[in-house]
Tab-separated table of C-alpha atoms and ligand atoms in Angstrom:
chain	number	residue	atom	x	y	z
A	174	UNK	CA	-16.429	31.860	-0.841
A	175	UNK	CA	-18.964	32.227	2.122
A	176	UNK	CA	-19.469	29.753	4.571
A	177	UNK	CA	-21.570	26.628	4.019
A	178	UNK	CA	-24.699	26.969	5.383
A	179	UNK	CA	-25.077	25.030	8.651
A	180	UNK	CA	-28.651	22.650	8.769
A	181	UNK	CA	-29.802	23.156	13.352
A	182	UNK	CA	-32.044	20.789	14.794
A	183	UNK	CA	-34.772	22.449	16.252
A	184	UNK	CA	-33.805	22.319	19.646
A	185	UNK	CA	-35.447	24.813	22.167
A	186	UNK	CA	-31.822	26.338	22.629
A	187	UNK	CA	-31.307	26.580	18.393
A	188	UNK	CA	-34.702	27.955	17.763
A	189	UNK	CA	-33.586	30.909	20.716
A	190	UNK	CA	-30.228	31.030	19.030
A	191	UNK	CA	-31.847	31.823	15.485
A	192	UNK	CA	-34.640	34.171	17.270
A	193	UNK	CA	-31.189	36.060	18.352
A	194	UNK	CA	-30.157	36.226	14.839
A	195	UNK	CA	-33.577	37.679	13.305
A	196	UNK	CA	-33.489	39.885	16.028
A	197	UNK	CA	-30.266	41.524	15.178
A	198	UNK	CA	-31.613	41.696	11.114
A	199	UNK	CA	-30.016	38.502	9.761
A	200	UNK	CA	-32.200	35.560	8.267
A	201	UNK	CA	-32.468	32.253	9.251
A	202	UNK	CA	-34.857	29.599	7.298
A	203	UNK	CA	-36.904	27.095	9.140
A	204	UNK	CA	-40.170	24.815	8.622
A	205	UNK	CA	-43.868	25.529	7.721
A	206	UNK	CA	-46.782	23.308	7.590
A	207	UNK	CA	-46.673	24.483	4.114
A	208	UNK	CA	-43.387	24.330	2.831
A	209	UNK	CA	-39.782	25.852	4.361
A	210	UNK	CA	-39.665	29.615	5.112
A	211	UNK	CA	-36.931	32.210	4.517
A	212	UNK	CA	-37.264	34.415	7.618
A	213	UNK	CA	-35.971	38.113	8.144
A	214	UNK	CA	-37.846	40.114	10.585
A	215	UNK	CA	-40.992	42.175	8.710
A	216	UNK	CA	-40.146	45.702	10.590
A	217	UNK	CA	-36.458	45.782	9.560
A	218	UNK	CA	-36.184	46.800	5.917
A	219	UNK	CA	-32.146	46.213	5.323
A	220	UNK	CA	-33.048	42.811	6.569
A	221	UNK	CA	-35.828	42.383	3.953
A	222	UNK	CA	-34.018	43.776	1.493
A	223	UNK	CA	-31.492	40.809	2.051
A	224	UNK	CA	-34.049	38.419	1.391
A	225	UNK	CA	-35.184	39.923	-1.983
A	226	UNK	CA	-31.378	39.151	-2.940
A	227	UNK	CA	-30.821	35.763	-1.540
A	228	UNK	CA	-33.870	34.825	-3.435
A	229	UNK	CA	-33.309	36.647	-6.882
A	230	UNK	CA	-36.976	37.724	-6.125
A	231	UNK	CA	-37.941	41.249	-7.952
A	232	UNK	CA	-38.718	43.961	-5.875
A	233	UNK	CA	-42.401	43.908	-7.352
A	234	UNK	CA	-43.480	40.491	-5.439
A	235	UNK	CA	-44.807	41.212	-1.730
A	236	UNK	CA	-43.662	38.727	0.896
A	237	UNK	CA	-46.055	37.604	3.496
A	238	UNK	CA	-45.746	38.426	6.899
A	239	UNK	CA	-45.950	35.653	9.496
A	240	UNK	CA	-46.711	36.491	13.372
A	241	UNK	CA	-47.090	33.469	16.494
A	242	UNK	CA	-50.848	34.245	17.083
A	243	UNK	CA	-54.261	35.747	16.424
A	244	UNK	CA	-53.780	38.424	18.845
A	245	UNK	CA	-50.718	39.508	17.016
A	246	UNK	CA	-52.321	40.038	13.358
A	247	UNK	CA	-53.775	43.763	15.000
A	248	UNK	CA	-50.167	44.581	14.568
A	249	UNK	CA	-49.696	44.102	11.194
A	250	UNK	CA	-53.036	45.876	9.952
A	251	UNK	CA	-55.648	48.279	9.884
A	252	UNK	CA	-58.584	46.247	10.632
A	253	UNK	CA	-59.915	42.859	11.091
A	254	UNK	CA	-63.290	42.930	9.008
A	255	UNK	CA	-65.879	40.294	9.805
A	256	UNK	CA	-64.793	38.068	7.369
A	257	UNK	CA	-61.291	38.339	7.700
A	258	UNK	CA	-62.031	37.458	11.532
A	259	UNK	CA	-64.439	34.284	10.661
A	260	UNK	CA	-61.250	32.775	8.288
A	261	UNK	CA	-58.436	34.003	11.135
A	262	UNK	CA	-61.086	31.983	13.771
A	263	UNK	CA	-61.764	28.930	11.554
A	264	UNK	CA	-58.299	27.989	9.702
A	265	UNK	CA	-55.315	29.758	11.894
A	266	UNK	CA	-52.821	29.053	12.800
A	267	UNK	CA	-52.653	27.198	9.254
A	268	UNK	CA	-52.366	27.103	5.421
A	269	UNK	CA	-54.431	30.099	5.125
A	270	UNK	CA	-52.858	33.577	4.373
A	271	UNK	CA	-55.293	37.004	4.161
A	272	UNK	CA	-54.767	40.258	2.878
A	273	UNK	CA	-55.855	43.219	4.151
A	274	UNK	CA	-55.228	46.663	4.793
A	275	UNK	CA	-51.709	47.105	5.849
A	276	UNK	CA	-50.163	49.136	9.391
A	277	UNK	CA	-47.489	51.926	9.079
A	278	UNK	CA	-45.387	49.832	11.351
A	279	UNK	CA	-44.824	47.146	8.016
A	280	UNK	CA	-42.099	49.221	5.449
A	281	UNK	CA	-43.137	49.318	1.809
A	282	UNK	CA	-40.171	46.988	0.759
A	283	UNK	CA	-42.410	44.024	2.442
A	284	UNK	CA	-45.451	44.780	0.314
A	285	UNK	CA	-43.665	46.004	-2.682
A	286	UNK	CA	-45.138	49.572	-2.041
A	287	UNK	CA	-48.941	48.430	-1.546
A	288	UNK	CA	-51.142	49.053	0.580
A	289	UNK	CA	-52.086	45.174	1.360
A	290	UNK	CA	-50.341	42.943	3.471
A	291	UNK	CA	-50.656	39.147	3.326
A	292	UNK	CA	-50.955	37.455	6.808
A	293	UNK	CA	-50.651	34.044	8.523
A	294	UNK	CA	-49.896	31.928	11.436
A	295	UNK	CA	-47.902	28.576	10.777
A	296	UNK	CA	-49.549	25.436	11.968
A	297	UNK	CA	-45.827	24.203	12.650
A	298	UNK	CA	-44.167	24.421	16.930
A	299	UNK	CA	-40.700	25.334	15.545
A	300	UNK	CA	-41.888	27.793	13.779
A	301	UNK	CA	-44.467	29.383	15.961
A	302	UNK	CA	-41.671	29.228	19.093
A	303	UNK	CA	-39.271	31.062	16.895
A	304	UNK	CA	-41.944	33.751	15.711
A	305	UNK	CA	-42.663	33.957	19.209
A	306	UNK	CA	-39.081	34.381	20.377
A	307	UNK	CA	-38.714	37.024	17.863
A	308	UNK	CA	-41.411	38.632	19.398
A	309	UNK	CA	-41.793	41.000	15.806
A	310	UNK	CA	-43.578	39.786	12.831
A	311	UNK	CA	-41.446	37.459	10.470
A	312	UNK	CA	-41.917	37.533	6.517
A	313	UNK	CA	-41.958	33.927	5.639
A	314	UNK	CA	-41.492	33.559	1.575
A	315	UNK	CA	-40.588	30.198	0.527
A	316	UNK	CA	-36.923	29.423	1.125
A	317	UNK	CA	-35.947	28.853	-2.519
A	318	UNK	CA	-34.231	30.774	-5.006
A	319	UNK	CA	-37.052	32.256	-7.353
A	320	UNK	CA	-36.108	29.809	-10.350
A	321	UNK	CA	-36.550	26.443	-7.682
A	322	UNK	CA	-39.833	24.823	-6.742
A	323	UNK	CA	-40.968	25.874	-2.939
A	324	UNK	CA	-38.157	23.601	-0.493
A	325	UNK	CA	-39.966	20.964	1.235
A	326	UNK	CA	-37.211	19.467	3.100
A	327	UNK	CA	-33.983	21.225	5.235
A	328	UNK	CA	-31.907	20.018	2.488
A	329	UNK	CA	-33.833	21.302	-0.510
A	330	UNK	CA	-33.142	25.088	1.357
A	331	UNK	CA	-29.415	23.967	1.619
A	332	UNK	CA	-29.549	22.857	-1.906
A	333	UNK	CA	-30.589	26.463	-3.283
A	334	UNK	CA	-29.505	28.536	-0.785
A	335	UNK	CA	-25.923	27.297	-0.033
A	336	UNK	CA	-23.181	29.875	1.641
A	337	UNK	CA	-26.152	32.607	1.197
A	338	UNK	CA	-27.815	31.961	4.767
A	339	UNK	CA	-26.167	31.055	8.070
A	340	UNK	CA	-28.520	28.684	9.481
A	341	UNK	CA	-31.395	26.314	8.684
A	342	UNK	CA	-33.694	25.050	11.416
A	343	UNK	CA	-34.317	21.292	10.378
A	344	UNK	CA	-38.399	20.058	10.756
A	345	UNK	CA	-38.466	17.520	8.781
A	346	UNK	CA	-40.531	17.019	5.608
A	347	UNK	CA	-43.155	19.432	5.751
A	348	UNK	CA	-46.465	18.054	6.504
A	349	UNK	CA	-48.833	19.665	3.691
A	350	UNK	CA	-45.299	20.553	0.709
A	351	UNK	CA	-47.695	22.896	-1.346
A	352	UNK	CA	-48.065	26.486	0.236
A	353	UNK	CA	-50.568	28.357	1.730
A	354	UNK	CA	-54.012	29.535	0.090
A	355	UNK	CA	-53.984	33.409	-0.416
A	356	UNK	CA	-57.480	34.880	0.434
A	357	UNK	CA	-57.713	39.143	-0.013
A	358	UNK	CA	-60.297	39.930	2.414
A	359	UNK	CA	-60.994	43.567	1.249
A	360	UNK	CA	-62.657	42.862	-1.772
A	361	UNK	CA	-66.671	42.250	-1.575
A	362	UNK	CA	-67.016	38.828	-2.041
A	363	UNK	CA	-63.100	38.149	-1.130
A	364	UNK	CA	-60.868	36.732	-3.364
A	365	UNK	CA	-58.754	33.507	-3.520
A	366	UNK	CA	-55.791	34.812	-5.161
A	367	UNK	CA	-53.820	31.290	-4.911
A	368	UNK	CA	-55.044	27.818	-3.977
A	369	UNK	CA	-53.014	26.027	-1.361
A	370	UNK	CA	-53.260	24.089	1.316
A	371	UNK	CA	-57.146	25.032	2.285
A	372	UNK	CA	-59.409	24.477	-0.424
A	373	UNK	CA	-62.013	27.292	-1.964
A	374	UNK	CA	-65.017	24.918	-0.839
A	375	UNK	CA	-63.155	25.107	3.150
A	376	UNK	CA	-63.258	28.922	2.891
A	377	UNK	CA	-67.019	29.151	1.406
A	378	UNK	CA	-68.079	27.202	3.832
A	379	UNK	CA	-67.058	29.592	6.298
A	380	UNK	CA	-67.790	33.273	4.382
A	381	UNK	CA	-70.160	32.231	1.174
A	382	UNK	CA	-69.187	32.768	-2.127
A	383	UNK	CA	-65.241	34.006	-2.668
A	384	UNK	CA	-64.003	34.944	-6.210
A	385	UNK	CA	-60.994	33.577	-7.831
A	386	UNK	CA	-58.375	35.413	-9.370
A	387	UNK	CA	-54.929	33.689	-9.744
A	388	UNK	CA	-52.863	36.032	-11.918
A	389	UNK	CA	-52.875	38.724	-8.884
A	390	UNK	CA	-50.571	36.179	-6.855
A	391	UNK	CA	-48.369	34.621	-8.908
A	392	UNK	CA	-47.189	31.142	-8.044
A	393	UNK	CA	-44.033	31.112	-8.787
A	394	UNK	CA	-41.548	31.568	-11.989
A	395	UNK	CA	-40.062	27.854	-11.039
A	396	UNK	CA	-39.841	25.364	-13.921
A	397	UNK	CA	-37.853	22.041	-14.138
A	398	UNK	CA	-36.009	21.240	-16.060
A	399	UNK	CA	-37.895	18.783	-17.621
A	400	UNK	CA	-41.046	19.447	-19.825
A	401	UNK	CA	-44.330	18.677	-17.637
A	402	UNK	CA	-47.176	17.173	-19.355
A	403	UNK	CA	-50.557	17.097	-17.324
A	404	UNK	CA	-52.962	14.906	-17.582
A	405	UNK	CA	-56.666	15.440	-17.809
A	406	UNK	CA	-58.776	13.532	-14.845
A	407	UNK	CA	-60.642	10.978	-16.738
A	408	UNK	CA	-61.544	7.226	-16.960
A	409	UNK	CA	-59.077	6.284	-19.503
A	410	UNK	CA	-56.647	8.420	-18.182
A	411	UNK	CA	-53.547	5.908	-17.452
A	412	UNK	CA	-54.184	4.815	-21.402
A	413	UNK	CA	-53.455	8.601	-22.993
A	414	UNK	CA	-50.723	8.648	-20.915
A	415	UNK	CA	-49.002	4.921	-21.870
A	416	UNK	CA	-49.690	6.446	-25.863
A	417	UNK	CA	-47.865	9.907	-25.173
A	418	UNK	CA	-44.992	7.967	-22.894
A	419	UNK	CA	-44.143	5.211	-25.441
A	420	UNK	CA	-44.351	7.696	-27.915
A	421	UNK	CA	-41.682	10.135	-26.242
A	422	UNK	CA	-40.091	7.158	-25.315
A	423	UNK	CA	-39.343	6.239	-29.223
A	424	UNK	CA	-37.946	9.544	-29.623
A	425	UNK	CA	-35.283	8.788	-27.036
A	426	UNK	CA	-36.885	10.925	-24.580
A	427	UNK	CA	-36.656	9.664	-21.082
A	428	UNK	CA	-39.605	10.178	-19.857
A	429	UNK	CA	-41.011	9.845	-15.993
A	430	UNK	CA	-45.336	9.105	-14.755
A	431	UNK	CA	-46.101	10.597	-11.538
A	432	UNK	CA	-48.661	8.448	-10.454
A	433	UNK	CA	-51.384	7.342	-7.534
A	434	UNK	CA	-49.239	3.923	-5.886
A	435	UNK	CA	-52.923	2.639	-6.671
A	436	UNK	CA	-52.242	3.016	-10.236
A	437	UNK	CA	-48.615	2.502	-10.380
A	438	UNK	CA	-49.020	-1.441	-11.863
A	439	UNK	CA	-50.940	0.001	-14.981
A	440	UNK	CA	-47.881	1.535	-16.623
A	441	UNK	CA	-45.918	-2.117	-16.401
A	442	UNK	CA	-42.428	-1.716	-16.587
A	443	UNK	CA	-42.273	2.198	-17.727
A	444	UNK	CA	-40.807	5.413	-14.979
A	445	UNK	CA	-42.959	5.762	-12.412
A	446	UNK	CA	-42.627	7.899	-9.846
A	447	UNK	CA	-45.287	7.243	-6.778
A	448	UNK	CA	-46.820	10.024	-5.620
A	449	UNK	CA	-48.025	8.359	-2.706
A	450	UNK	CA	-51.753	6.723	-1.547
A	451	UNK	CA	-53.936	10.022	-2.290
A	452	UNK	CA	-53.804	13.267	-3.325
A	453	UNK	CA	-52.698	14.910	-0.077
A	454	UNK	CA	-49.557	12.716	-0.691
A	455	UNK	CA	-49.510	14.120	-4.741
A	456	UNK	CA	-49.241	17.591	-2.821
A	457	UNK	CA	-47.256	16.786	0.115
A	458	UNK	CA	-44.317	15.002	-2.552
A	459	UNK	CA	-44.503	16.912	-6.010
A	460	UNK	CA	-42.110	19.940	-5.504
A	461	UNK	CA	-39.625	16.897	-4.176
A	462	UNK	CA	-40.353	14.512	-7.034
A	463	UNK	CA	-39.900	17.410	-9.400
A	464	UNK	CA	-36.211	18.091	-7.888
A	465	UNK	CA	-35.424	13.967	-8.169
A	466	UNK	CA	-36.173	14.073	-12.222
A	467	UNK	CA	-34.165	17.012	-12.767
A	468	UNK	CA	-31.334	15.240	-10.769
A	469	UNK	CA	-31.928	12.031	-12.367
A	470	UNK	CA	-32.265	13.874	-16.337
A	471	UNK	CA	-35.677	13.119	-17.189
A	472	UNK	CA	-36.653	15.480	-19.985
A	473	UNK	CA	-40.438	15.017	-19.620
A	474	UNK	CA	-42.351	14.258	-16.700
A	475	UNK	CA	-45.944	13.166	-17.214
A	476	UNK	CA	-48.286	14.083	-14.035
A	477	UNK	CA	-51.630	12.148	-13.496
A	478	UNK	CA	-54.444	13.942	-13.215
A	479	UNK	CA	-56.776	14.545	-10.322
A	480	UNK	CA	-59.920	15.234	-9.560
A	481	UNK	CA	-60.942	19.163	-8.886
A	482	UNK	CA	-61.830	18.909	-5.219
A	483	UNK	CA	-60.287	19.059	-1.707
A	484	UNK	CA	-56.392	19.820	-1.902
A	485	UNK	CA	-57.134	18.598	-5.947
A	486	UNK	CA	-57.383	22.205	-7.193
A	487	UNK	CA	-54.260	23.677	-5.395
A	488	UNK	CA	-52.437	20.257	-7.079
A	489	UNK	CA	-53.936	21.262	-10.036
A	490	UNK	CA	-53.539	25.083	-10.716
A	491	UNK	CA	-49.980	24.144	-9.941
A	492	UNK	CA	-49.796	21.417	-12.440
A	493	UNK	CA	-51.204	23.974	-15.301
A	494	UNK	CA	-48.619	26.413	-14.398
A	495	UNK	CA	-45.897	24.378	-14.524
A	496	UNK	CA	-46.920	22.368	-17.813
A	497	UNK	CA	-47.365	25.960	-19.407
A	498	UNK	CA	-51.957	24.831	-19.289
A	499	UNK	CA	-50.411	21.908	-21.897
A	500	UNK	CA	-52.960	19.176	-20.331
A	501	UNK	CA	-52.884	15.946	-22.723
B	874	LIG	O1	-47.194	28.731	2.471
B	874	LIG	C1	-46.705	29.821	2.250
B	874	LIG	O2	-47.396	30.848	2.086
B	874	LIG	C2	-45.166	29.913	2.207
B	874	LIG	C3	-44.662	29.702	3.651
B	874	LIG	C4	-43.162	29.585	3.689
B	874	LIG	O3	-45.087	30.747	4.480
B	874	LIG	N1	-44.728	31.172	1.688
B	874	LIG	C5	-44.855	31.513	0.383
B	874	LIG	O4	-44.300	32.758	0.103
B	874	LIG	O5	-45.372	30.812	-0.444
B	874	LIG	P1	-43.903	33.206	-1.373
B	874	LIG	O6	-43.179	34.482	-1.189
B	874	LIG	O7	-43.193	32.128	-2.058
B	874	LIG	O8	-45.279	33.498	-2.059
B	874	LIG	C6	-46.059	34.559	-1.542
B	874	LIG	C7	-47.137	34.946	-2.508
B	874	LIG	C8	-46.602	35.643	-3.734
B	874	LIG	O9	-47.266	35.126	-4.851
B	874	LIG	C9	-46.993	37.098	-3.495
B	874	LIG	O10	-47.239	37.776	-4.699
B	874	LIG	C10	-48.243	36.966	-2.657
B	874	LIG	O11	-47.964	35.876	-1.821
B	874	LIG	N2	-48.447	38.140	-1.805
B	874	LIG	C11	-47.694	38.554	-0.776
B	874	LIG	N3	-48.163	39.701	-0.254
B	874	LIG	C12	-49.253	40.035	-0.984
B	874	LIG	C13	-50.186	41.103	-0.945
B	874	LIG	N4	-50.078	42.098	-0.071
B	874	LIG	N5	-51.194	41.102	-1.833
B	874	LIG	C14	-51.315	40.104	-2.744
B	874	LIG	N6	-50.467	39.053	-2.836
B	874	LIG	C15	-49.451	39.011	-1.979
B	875	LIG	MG1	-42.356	31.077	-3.434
């Protein structure tokens, strides 16, 4: 049996002991803006390899490489085009990720043998004083096992990740809890290849018109083990889904709302599960709420609806995925 995984706080003299450990190839996890990170250093392929392992994750899906700053992304690629420039300038550090060209110094096991490598800078101290410690790049996939929602808490890591890693770095809840949006730069117009914690209408602003393509990053093969159900955004929203509770609920199915605290008091007495005041808070608690029903044996989890704009369409194209597109 290994060796429970120890949970650090971030002190400046743990974050230089874990810098010490990714230096010498092992992996330490630690907080994101986005959500926790499973850290190995980029340039050192046996210690990539590890974290394909620890994570169950198939060889195929690329890991994103993290550095400290904007001066540092030269490293890790070809070239900066124009664009790519304009979105490192407006939204890094921060839940934005690019991909472009990729450097010889990055090994093929980080990109799974493509040419394209996926950048960002976290908007989070602990981890940009580790990265810079390191003083390498870091590839920073989420720090769950590839069957788990992304960890938004030191304790979710521990929870999947148990006697598999030495060390966590402890930051807290993370402040946005969906991950970052994936923008490939080299096509003409770019592409959002997953919505996250920018939104499409932030980047446009900034570059024009982007495409959208989500099957080239896929989000994730985690599913709960309840059933999701997601609800349509609509007027008589909280109405369809009182009709398709009770009616689970007659079955014998125990059945959990993940609601708006606005709109909590319109499903009486029945499982609700506040999301929080808006929809930043839906983002910033779903992967956690998700975790609580499985522990407390809900078999179907019914998820308000929200409006497509602002964080609302990284919420959503997670909600699809993980109710299999069955919207009610
Ligand atoms: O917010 C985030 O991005 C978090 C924090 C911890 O950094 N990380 C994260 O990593 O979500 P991960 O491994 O769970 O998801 C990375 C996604 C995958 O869908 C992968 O296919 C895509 O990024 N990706 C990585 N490199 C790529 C590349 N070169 N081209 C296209 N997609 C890429
Ligand atoms: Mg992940």
């Amino acid at each position: 049996m290994n060796n429970p995984t120890k949970i650090l706080l971030s002190t400046e003299s743990n974050i230089a002991k874990c810098a010490g450990l990714l230096r010498n190839g092992r992996l330490v996890a630690f907080p994101t803006e986005t959500v926790y990170a499973l850290g190995a250093v980029a340039t050192n392929e046996k210690a990539v390899r590890k974290v394909f392992a620890v994570k169950k994750r198939p060889l195929d899906r690329p890991l994103i490489v993290a550095v400290a700053r904007k001066e540092d992304i030269a490293s890790v690629v070809k070239t900066i085009p124009p664009k790519a420039q304009k979105l490192i300038d407006t939204f890094m550090p921060g839940a934005l990720t690019v991909v472009l060209e990729r450097a010889d110094s990055i090994p093929d096991v980080v990109t799974a043998g493509t040419d394209s490598v996926a950048v960002r800078i976290p908007d989070n101290e602990i981890a940009q004083s580790l990265i810079d410690l390191v003083r390498k790049p870091v590839v920073v996939p989420s720090a769950n096992t590839s069957e788990k929602p992304s960890p938004t808490t030191a304790k979710h890591v521990k929870d999947d990740l148990d006697g598999k890693i030495e060390f966590i770095l402890d930051g807290g809840e993370s402040d946005i809890g969906i991950e970052s949006t994936i923008v490939d730069v080299r096509t003409d117009p770019p592409t959002v290849l997953r919505e996250g914690g920018v939104s499409k209408a932030e980047i446009e602003e900034v570059i024009g018109a982007v495409a959208t393509r989500t099957d080239r990053a896929k989000q994730g093969a985690f599913k709960p083990n309840a059933e999701v159900l997601f609800s349509a955004y609509y007027e008589g929203m909280a109405d369809n889904i009182i009709a398709r509770y009770d009616a689970l609920a007659a079955r014998g199915e125990r059945v959990v709302i993940l609601a708006l605290e606005s709109n909590r008091a319109r499903y009486g007495e029945r499982n609700v599960y506040s999301v929080g005041k808006n929809y930043t808070a839906y983002a910033h608690n779903l992967f956690a709420l998700l975790r609580c029903a499985d522990d407390q044996n809900f078999g179907v989890v019914i998820a308000e609806g929200v409006p497509p704009e602002g964080i609302g369409t990284a919420l959503i194209s997670r909600l699809i995925k993980l109710s299999n597109g069955w919207i009610i």
